[in-house]
XYZ file of C-alpha atoms in Angstrom:
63
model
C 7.625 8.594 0.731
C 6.020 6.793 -1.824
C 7.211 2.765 -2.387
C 8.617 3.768 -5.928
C 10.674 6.699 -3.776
C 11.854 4.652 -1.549
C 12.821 2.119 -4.154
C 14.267 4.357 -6.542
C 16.232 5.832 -3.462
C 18.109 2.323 -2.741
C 18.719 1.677 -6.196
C 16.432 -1.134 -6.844
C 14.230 -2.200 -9.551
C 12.430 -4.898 -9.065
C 9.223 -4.251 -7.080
C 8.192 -7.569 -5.590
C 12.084 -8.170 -4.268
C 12.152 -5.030 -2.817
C 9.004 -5.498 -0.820
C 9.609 -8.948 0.315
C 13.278 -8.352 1.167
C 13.259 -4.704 2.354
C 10.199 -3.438 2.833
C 8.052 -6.246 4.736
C 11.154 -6.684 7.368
C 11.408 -2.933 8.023
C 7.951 -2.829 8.688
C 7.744 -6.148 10.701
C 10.798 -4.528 12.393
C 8.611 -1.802 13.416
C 10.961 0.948 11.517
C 8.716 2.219 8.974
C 4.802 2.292 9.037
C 2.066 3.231 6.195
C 0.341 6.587 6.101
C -2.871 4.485 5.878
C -2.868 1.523 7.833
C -6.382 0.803 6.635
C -6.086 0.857 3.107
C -2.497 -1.074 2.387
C -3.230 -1.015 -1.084
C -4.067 2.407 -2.007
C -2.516 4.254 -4.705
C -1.942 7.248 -2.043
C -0.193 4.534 0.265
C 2.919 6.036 1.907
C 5.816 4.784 3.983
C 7.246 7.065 6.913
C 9.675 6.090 9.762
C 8.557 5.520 12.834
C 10.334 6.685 16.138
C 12.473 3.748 16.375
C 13.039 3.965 12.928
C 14.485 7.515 13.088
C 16.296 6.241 15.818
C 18.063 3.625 13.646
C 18.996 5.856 11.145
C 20.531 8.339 13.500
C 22.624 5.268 14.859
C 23.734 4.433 11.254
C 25.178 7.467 10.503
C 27.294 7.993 13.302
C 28.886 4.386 12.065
């Protein structure tokens, strides 16, 4: 997904909150990971979880 997906998803607007607060830490957390590592800051940049990611999600929704 796309950042503004993702965003939009959640229910958040502002773009540079969302990064720092949710987007960094998932990423830092090893739970999501760009579609191209190389270029962080291209316009074709996506976001897609990562095993441990899916992992996490499957644990959440069992809660």
């Amino acid at each position: 997904m796309k950042r503004s997906e993702i965003q939009h998803h959640l229910g958040l607007k502002h773009e540079e909150h969302f990064r720092r607060a949710y987007l960094l830490p998932a990423m830092e957390a090893a739970l999501l990971e760009m579609t191209i590592p190389d270029k962080p800051r291209s316009r074709l940049q996506q976001y897609r979880p990562t095993r441990k990611g899916l992992q996490f999600l499957k644990q959440t929704e069992k809660s």
